[in-house]
């Protein structure tokens, strides 16, 4: 059973991927929303390689309200959010 359910925007970036890794190792279920503007899906492979767990991932721009609503519908237990998505 998961400790909590966390949505991370920008979860494939440098800080977001390390946070995802830490949360997965602590027993959280993690959902990542990232459009890969400043990152790549390689981070997802590395997270799974390191901890043996895979976060849920959606290639979504956080300004797309309809797509974000769909993520929340698919994961109604989300109880926290960490926002790392940004443009350089």
Short mmCIF file of C-alpha atoms in Angstrom, two decimals, residues 2-70:
data_model
loop_
_atom_site.label_atom_id
_atom_site.label_comp_id
_atom_site.label_asym_id
_atom_site.label_seq_id
_atom_site.Cartn_x
_atom_site.Cartn_y
_atom_site.Cartn_z
CA UNK A 2 1.33 3.42 -0.97
CA UNK A 3 2.29 5.96 1.69
CA UNK A 4 0.77 8.71 -0.47
CA UNK A 5 0.06 9.65 -4.06
CA UNK A 6 2.09 12.52 -5.48
CA UNK A 7 1.84 14.34 -8.79
CA UNK A 8 5.13 15.85 -9.96
CA UNK A 9 5.15 18.38 -12.77
CA UNK A 10 8.50 18.45 -14.55
CA UNK A 11 9.29 15.05 -13.08
CA UNK A 12 11.74 14.04 -15.82
CA UNK A 13 14.00 17.03 -15.25
CA UNK A 14 17.10 17.00 -13.04
CA UNK A 15 15.46 17.97 -9.73
CA UNK A 16 12.14 16.35 -10.56
CA UNK A 17 13.68 12.98 -11.38
CA UNK A 18 15.69 12.88 -8.15
CA UNK A 19 12.56 13.82 -6.18
CA UNK A 20 10.60 11.10 -7.98
CA UNK A 21 13.29 8.58 -7.11
CA UNK A 22 13.25 9.57 -3.43
CA UNK A 23 9.45 9.40 -3.23
CA UNK A 24 9.28 5.99 -4.93
CA UNK A 25 11.92 4.66 -2.54
CA UNK A 26 9.90 6.05 0.39
CA UNK A 27 6.80 4.12 -0.73
CA UNK A 28 4.84 6.80 -2.59
CA UNK A 29 2.94 6.27 -5.80
CA UNK A 30 4.24 8.91 -8.20
CA UNK A 31 2.54 10.41 -11.25
CA UNK A 32 4.71 12.54 -13.53
CA UNK A 33 3.36 15.16 -15.90
CA UNK A 34 6.04 16.51 -18.22
CA UNK A 35 6.09 17.61 -21.86
CA UNK A 36 9.83 16.82 -22.18
CA UNK A 37 10.67 20.37 -23.29
CA UNK A 38 13.88 20.43 -21.21
CA UNK A 39 14.32 16.69 -20.54
CA UNK A 40 13.82 13.23 -22.02
CA UNK A 41 12.14 9.91 -21.27
CA UNK A 42 15.60 8.52 -20.50
CA UNK A 43 15.09 9.82 -16.94
CA UNK A 44 12.16 7.42 -16.53
CA UNK A 45 14.31 4.47 -17.56
CA UNK A 46 17.03 5.49 -15.12
CA UNK A 47 14.57 5.90 -12.24
CA UNK A 48 13.30 2.36 -12.81
CA UNK A 49 16.84 1.03 -13.18
CA UNK A 50 17.92 2.56 -9.86
CA UNK A 51 14.93 1.71 -7.65
CA UNK A 52 13.09 -1.00 -9.56
CA UNK A 53 9.85 1.00 -9.58
CA UNK A 54 8.26 2.91 -12.41
CA UNK A 55 6.27 6.11 -11.95
CA UNK A 56 3.15 6.76 -14.00
CA UNK A 57 4.05 9.16 -16.81
CA UNK A 58 1.97 11.48 -19.00
CA UNK A 59 3.44 13.61 -21.77
CA UNK A 60 1.26 16.62 -21.01
CA UNK A 61 1.84 20.36 -21.05
CA UNK A 62 0.67 21.74 -17.70
CA UNK A 63 -1.15 24.58 -19.48
CA UNK A 64 -3.45 21.98 -21.11
CA UNK A 65 -6.27 21.99 -18.58
CA UNK A 66 -8.30 19.24 -20.27
CA UNK A 67 -5.34 16.83 -20.29
CA UNK A 68 -4.55 17.61 -16.64
CA UNK A 69 -8.16 16.89 -15.73
CA UNK A 70 -7.78 13.47 -17.39
#
